[in-house]
Coordinates of C-alpha atoms in Angstrom, one line a residue:
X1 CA -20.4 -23.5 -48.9
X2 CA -20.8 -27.2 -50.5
X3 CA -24.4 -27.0 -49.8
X4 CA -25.1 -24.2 -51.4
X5 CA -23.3 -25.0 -54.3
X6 CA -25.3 -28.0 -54.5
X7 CA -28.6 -26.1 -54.4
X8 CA -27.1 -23.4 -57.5
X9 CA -26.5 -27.2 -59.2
X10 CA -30.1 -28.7 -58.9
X11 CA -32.1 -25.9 -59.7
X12 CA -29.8 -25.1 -63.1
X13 CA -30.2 -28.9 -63.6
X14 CA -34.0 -27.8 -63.9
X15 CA -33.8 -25.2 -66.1
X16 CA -31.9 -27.0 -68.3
X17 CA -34.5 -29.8 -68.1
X18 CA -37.1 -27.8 -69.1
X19 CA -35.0 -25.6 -72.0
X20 CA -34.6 -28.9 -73.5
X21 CA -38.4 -29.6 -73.7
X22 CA -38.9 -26.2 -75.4
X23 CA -36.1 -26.6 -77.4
X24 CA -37.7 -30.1 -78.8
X25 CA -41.0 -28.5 -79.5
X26 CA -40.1 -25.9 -81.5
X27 CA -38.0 -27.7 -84.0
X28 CA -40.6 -29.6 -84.3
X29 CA -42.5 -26.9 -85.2
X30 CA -40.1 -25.3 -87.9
X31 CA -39.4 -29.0 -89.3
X32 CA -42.9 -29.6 -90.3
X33 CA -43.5 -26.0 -91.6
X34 CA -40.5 -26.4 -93.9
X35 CA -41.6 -29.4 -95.6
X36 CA -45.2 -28.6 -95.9
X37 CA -45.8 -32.7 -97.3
X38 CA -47.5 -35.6 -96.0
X39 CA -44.5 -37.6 -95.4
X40 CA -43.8 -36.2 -91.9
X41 CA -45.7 -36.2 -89.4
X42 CA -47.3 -33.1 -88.7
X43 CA -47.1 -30.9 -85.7
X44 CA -49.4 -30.4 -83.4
X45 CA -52.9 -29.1 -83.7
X46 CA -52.0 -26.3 -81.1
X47 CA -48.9 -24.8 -83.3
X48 CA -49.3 -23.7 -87.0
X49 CA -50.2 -25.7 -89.6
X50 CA -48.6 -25.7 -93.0
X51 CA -52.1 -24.2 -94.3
X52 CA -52.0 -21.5 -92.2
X53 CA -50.7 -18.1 -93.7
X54 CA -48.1 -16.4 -91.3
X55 CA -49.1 -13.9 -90.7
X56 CA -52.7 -14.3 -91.6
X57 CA -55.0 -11.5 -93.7
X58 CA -58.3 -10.9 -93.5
X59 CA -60.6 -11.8 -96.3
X60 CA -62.5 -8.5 -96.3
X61 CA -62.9 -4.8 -94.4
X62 CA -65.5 -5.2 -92.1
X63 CA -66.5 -2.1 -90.3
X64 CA -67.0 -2.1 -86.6
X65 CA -71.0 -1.9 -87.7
X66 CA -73.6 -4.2 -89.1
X67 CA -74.1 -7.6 -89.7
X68 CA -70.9 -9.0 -89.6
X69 CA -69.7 -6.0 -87.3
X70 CA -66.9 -8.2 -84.8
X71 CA -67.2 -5.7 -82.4
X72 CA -69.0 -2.2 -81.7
X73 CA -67.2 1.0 -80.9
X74 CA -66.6 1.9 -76.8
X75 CA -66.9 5.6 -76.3
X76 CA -66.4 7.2 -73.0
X77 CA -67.9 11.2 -72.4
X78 CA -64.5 12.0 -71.0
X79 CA -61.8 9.7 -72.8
X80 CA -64.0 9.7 -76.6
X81 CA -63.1 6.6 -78.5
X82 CA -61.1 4.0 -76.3
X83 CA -61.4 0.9 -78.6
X84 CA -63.5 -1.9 -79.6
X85 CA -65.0 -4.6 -77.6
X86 CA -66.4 -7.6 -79.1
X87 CA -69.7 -8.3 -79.6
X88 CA -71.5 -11.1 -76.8
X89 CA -74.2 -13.3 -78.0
X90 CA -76.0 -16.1 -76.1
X91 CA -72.7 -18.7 -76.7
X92 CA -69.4 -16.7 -77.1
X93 CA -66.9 -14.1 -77.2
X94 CA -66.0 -13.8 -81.0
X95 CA -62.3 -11.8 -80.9
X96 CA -59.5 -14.0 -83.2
X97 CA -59.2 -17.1 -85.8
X98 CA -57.9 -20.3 -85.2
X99 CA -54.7 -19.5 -87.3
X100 CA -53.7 -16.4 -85.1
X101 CA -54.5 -18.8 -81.7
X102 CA -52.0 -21.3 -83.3
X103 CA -49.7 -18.3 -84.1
X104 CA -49.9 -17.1 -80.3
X105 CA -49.0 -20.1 -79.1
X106 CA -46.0 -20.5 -80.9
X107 CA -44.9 -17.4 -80.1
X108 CA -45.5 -18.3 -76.2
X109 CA -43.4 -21.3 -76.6
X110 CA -40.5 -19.1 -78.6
X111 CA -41.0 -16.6 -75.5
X112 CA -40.7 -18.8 -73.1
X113 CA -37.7 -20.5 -75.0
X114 CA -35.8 -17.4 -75.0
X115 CA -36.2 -16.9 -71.0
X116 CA -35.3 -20.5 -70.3
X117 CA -31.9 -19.9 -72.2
X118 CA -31.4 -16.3 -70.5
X119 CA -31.8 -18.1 -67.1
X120 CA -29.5 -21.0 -68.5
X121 CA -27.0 -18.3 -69.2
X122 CA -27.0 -16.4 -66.2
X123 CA -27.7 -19.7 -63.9
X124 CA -24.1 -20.6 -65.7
X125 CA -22.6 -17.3 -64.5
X126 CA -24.1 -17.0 -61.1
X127 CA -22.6 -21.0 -60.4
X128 CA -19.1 -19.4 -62.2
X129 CA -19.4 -16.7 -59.2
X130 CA -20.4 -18.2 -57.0
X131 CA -17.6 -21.0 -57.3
X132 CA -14.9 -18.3 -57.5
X133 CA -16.4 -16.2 -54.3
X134 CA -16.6 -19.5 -52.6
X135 CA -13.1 -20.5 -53.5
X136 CA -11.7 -16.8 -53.0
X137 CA -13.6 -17.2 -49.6
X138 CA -12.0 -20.2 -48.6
X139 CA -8.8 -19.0 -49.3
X140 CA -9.0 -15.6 -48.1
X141 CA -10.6 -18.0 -44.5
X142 CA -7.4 -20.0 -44.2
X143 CA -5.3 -17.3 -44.6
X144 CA -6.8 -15.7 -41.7
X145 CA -6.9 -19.0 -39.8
X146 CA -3.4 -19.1 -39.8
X147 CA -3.0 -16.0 -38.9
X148 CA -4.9 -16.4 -36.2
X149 CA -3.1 -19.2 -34.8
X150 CA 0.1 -17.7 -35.2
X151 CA -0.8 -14.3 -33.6
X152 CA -2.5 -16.9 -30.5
X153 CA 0.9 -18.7 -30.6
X154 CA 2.8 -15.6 -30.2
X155 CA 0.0 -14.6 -27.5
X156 CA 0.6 -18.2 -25.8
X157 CA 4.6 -17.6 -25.9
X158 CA 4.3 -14.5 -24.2
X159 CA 2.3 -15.5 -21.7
X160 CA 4.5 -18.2 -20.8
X161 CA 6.9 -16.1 -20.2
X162 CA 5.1 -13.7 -18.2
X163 CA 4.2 -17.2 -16.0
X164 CA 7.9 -17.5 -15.5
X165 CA 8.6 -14.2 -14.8
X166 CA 5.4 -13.9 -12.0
X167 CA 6.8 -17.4 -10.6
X168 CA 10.7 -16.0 -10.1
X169 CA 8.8 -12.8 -8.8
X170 CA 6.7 -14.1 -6.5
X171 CA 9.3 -16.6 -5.1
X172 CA 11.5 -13.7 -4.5
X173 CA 8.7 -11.8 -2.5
X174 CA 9.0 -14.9 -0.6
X175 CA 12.3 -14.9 0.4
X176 CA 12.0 -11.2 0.5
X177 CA 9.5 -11.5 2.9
X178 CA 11.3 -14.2 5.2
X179 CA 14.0 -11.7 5.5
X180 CA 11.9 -8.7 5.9
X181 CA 10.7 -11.6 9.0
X182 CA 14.1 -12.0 10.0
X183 CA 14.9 -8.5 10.4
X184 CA 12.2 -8.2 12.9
X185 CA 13.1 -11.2 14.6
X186 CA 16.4 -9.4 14.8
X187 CA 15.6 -6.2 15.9
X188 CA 13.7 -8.1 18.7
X189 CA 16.5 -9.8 19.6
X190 CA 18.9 -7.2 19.3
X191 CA 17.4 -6.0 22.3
X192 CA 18.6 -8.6 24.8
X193 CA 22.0 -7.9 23.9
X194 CA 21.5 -3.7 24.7
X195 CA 19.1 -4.5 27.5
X196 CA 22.4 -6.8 29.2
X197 CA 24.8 -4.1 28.9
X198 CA 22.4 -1.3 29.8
X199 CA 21.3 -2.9 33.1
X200 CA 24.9 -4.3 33.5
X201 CA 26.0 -0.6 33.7
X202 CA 23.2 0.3 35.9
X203 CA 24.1 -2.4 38.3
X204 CA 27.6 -0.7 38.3
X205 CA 27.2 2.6 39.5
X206 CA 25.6 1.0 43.1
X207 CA 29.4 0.4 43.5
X208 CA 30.7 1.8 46.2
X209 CA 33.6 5.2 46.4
X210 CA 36.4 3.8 45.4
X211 CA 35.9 1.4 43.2
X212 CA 33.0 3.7 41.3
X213 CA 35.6 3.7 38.4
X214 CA 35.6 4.1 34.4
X215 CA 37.4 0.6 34.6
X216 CA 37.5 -1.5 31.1
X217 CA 34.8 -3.4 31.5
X218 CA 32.8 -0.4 31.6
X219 CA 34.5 1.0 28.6
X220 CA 33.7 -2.5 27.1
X221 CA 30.0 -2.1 27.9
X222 CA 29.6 1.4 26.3
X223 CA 31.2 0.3 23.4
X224 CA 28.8 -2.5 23.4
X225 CA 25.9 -0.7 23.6
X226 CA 27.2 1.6 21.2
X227 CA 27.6 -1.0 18.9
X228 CA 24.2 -2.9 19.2
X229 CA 22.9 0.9 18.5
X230 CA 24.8 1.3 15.4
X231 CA 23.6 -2.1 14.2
X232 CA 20.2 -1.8 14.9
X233 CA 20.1 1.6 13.1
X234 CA 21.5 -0.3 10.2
X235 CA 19.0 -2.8 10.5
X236 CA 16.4 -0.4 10.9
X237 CA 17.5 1.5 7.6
X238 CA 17.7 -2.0 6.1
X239 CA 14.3 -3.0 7.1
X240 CA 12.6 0.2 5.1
X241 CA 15.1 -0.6 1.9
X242 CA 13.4 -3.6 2.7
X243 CA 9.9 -2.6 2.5
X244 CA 10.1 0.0 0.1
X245 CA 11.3 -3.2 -2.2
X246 CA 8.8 -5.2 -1.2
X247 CA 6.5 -2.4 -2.7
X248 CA 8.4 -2.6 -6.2
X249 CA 8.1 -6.3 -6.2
X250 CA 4.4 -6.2 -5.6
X251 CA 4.1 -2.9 -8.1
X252 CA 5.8 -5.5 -11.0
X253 CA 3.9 -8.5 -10.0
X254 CA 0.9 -6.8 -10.8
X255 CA 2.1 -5.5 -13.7
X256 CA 2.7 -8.7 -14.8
X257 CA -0.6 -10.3 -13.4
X258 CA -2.5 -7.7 -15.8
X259 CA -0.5 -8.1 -18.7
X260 CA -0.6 -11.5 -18.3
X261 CA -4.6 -11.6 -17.6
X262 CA -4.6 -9.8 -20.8
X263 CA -2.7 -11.9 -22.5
X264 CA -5.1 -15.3 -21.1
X265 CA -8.2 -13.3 -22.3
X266 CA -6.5 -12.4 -25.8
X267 CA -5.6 -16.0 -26.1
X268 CA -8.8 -17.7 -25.4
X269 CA -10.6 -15.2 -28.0
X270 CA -8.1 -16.2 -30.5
X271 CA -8.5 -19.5 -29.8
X272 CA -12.2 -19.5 -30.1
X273 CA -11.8 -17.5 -33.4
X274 CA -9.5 -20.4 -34.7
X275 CA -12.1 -23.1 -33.9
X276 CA -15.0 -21.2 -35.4
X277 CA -16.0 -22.3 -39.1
X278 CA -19.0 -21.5 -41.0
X279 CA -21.3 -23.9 -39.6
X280 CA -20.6 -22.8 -36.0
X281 CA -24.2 -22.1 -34.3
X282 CA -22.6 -18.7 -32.6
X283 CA -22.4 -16.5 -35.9
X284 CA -24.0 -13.8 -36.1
X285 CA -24.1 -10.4 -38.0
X286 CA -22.0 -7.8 -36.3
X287 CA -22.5 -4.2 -37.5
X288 CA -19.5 -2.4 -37.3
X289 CA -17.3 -4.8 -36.6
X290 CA -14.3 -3.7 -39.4
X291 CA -14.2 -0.4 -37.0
X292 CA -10.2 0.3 -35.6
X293 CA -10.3 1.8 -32.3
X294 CA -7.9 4.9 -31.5
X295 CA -6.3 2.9 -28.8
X296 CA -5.4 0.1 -30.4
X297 CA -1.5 -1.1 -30.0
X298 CA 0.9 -1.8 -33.0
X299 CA 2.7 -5.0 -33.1
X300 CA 5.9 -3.1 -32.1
X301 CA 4.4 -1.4 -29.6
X302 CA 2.7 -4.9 -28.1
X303 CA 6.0 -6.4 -27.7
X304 CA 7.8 -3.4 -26.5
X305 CA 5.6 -3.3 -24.1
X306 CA 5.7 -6.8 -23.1
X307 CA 9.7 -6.9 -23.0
X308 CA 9.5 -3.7 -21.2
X309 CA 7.2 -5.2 -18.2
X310 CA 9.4 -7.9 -18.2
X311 CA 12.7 -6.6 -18.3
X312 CA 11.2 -4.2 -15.1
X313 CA 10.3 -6.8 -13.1
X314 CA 13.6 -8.6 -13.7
X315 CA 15.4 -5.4 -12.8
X316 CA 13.5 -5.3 -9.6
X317 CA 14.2 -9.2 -8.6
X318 CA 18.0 -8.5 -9.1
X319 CA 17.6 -5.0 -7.2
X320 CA 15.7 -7.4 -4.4
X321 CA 18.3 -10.3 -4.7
X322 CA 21.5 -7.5 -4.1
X323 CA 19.5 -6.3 -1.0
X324 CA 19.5 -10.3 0.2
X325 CA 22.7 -10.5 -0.2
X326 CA 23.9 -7.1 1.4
X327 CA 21.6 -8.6 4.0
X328 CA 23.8 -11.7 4.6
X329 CA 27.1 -9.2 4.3
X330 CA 25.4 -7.0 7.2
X331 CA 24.8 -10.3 9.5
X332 CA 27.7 -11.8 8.5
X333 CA 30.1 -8.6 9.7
X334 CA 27.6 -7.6 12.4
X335 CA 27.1 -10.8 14.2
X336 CA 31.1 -11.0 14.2
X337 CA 31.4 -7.9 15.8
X338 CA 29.2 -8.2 18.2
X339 CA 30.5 -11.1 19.6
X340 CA 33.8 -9.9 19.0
X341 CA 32.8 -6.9 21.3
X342 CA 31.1 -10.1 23.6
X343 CA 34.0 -11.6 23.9
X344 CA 36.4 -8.4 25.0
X345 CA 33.6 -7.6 27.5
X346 CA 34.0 -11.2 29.4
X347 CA 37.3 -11.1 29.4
X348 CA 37.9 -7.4 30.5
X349 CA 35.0 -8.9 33.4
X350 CA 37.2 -11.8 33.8
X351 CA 40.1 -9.8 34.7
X352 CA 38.0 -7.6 37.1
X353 CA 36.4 -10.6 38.9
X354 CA 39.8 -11.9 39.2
X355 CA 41.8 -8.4 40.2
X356 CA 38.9 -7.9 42.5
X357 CA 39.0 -11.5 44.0
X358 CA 43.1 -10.5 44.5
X359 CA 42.9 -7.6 46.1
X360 CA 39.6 -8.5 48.4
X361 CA 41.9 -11.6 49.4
X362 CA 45.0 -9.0 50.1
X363 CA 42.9 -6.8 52.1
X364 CA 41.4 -9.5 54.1
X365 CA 44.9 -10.8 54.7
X366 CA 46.1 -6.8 55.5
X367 CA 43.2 -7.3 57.8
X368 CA 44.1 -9.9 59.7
X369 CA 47.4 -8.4 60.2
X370 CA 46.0 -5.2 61.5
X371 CA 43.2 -6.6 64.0
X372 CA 46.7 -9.2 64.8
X373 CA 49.0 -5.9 65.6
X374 CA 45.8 -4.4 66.9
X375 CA 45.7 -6.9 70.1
X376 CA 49.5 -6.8 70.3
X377 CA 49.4 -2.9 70.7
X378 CA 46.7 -2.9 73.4
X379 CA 48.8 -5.9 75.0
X380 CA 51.3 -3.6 74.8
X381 CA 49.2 -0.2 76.1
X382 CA 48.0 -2.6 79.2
X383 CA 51.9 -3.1 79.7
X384 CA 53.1 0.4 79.2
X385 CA 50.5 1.5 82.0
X386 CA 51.1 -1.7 84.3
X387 CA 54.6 -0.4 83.6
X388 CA 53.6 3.3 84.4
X389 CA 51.7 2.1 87.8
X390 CA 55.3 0.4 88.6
X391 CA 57.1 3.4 88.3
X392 CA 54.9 5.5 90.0
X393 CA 54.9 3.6 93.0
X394 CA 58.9 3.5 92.6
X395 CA 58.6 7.2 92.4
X396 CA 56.3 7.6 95.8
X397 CA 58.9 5.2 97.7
X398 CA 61.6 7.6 96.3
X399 CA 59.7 10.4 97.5
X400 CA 58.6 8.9 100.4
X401 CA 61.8 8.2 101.2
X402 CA 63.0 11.6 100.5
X403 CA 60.8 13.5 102.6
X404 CA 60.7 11.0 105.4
X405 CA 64.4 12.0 105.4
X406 CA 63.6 15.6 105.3
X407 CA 62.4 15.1 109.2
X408 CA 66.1 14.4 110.3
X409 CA 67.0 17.4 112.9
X410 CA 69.7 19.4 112.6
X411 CA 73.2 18.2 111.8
X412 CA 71.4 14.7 110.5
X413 CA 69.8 16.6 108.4
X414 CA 72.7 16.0 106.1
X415 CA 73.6 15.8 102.3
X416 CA 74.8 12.2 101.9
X417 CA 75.0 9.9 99.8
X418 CA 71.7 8.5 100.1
X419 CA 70.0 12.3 99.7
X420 CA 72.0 12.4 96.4
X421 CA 70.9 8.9 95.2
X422 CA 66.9 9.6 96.3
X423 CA 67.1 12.4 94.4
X424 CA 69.0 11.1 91.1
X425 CA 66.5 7.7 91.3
X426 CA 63.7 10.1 91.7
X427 CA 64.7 12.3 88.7
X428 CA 65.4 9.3 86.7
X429 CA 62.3 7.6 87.8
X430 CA 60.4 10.8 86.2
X431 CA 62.4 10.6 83.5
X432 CA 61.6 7.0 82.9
X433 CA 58.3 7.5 83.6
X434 CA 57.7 10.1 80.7
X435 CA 59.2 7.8 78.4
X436 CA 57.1 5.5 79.2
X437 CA 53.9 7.7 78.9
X438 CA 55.4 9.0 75.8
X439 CA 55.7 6.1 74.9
X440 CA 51.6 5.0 75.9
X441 CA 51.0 7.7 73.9
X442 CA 52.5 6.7 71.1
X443 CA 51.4 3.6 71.6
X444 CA 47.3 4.9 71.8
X445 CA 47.8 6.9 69.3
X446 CA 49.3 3.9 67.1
X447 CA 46.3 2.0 68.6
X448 CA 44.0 4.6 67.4
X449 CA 46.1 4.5 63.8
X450 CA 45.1 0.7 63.7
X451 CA 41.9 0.5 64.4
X452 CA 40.9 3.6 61.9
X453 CA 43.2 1.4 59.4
X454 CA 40.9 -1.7 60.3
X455 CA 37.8 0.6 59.8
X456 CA 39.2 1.5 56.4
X457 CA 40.4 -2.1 55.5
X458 CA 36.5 -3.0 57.1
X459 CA 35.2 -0.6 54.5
X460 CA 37.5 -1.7 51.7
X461 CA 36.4 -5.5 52.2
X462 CA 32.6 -4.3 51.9
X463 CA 33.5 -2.5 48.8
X464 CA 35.4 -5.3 47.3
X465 CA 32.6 -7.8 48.1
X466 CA 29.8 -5.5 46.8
X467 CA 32.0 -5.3 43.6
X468 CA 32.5 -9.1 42.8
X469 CA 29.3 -9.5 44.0
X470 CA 27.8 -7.4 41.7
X471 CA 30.5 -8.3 38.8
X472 CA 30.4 -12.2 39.4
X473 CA 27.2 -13.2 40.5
X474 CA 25.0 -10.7 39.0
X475 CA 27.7 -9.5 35.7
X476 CA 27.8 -13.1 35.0
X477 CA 24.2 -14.4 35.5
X478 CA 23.0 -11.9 33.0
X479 CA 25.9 -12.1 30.3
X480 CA 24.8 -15.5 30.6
X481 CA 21.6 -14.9 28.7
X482 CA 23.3 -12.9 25.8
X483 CA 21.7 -14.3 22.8
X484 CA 23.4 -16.7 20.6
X485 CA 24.3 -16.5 16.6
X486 CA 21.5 -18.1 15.9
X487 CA 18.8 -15.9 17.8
X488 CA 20.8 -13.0 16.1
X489 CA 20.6 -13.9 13.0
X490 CA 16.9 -14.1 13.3
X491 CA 16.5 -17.3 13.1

């Protein structure tokens, strides 16, 4: 603006220059007319002189013919009489007197004298508005200037804010995300724990008759299993909360993102439109440019807006940072019971390893007993029948003797004694005898007892054996690999 102010300046400097020239002449002029005496000098030769008459007569009428004619009419067939036009000899064009030349050019230099002061005038006014447009300009500039830089520091405070806000947001996707990871990991591991007891159960039922029991520790295992099933569903519904937040965090983040890539490209224009001024080389005329769209945004509605995005997003890190936490509370109670569970199921397999080992060594003892009584009894068979063979011979000699005595001849042939004591030894030889068959029975019989007992003790070792076989060395080997806090946890 200065330099165009300066220009307004030099060319009403000229004006005035050349105002002041005319100005000079023409009092000049009017001084010497006034006096009309020698005692001043006299104006110029080219203005009136004090002998001219102003305005001048003519001495005489002259017609526009003869002699003295100045001129001779110009006729025209269609316009008639137009005027006259002077007459042309050999030197000159004869049309007005010197007086009326000098007359002309005093009135040029009054003419022009009354222009220069009208452009004076209005040089004066136009510098007047231009000065006050210029100044109103500036003002008016400023004004907006501020503006401008406090709408971009508003801009610049919001966006901030939205930079803090996508920071907290995208450090809790983060964490959400290493516990979405952890859950997995989890879930993975979870199924060691299932996979133990499952297979510990299957290994179970190849026990043999009797001790195919509902016993505690396989009570303890179903609840086990039950349990790992109940967390894992929990985990599982966990896991979708999970993702289903991970989807609102990501929805706000990028509600943020926009409004805050908004908010960068709002700021950079404003901050461009702050450093512009009226020498900057990007100006140009933009046609249209005072137009409001429909869809522009109110002040209220800009921050509402904003606050609103904001408030959302912290709405869902809070929703996201309960769902950590119930996360920890789930571990936290889970992992105890499991290994609370753990814990009941080796010791209820303690006590069965050990009742087992117990009554395994009993039976082995009851089976040394029997296979002990066992050889006594058949000792005792091979006497009873050595005994039998005895009295059988005792019973031939008896009747051996009896009948031998049957050949005695007639009044020999008596009842004696003798006859009565054959006959009582052979009766109580039979009688002895079938006691001790009776007795061989019994005895076979008891020998039979025994060695079905021993079959049954036999059995009952096997099953015993197959039982802490399967309970210690195959129970224990694999509820040795049951996964620790740690590898619970998902860690």
């Amino acid at each position: 603006m200065s330099d165009i102010l300066d220009e307004c300046n030099h060319s009403v400097d000229i004006s005035q220059h050349v105002a002041q020239q005319q100005n000079a002449v023409q009092s000049c002029c009017a001084m010497d007319h006034e006096n009309g005496c020698g005692d001043i000098e006299k104006p110029p030769l080219y203005l009136p002189q004090p002998e001219d008459e102003y305005p001048s007569k003519p001495e005489r009428t002259m017609g526009p013919l003869g002699p003295w004619a100045t001129g001779r009419i110009t006729c025209s067939c269609k316009g008639g009489i137009t005027g006259l036009r002077p007459v042309a000899d050999r030197y000159s064009v004869t049309r007005y007197g010197p007086s009326e030349w000098r007359a002309h050019n005093l009135s040029v230099f009054q003419q022009s004298n009354e222009k220069i002061c009208d452009a004076q005038v209005t040089a004066t006014g136009a510098k007047q508005c231009v000065e006050q447009a210029y100044t109103a300009a500036d003002k008016v500039q400023s004004e907006t200037t501020e503006h401008l830089k406090t709408r971009a520091n508003v801009v610049y405070h919001w966006k901030a804010e939205l930079e803090e806000a996508i920071a907290a947001i995208a450090e809790e996707i983060e964490l959400l995300e290493t516990e979405r990871r952890r859950v997995q990991r989890s879930l993975s591991v979870l199924l060691i724990p299932m996979s133990i007891a499952s297979e510990f159960l299957q290994l179970r039922t190849s026990r043999l008759d009797s001790d195919l029991v509902r016993d505690n520790v396989e009570k303890q295992l179903t609840k086990e299993i039950a349990l790992c099933s109940e967390i894992r569903d929990l985990l599982n519904k966990t896991y979708e909360e999970i993702e289903m937040q991970m989807v609102e965090l990501k929805a706000a983040k990028a509600r943020l993102e926009n409004d805050w890539s908004d908010k960068i490209h709002t700021y950079n224009i404003d901050s461009v439109c702050v450093n512009l001024s009226n020498d900057s080389p990007l100006l140009l005329w933009k046609a249209g440019a005072t137009r409001v769209p429909t869809d522009q945004s109110s002040p209220t509605s800009y921050e509402h807006f904003t606050r609103e995005a904001l408030a959302a997003s912290e709405t869902t890190k809070l929703r996201s940072i309960k769902l950590r936490s119930t996360l920890n509370d789930i571990y936290a109670k889970s992992i105890k019971d499991l290994h609370n569970q753990a814990t009941r199921v080796d010791i209820a397999l303690a006590e069965n390893i050990k009742l087992t080992q117990d009554c395994l060594q009993q039976l082995e003892k009851e089976l040394l007993g029997c296979l002990h009584q066992l050889a006594n009894t058949e000792k005792l068979i091979e006497e009873l029948r050595d005994s039998t063979r005895g009295l059988n011979n005792a019973m031939k000699l008896a009747q051996t003797r009896l009948d031998n005595r049957l050949d005695r001849r007639n009044v020999e042939s008596c009842r004696d004694i003798p006859q009565f004591a054959l006959i009582e030894e052979v009766k109580s030889l039979g009688e002895h005898t079938t006691a001790v068959l009776a007795e061989l029975k019994h005895t076979e019989e008891s020998q039979a007892e025994l060695v079905k007992a021993r079959g049954v003790l036999e059995h009952e070792i096997m099953v015993k054996r197959k039982t802490f076989y399967i309970d210690k060395e195959r129970g224990l080997l694999l509820r040795s690999f049951f996964p620790s806090t740690t590898e619970l946890s998902g860690f």
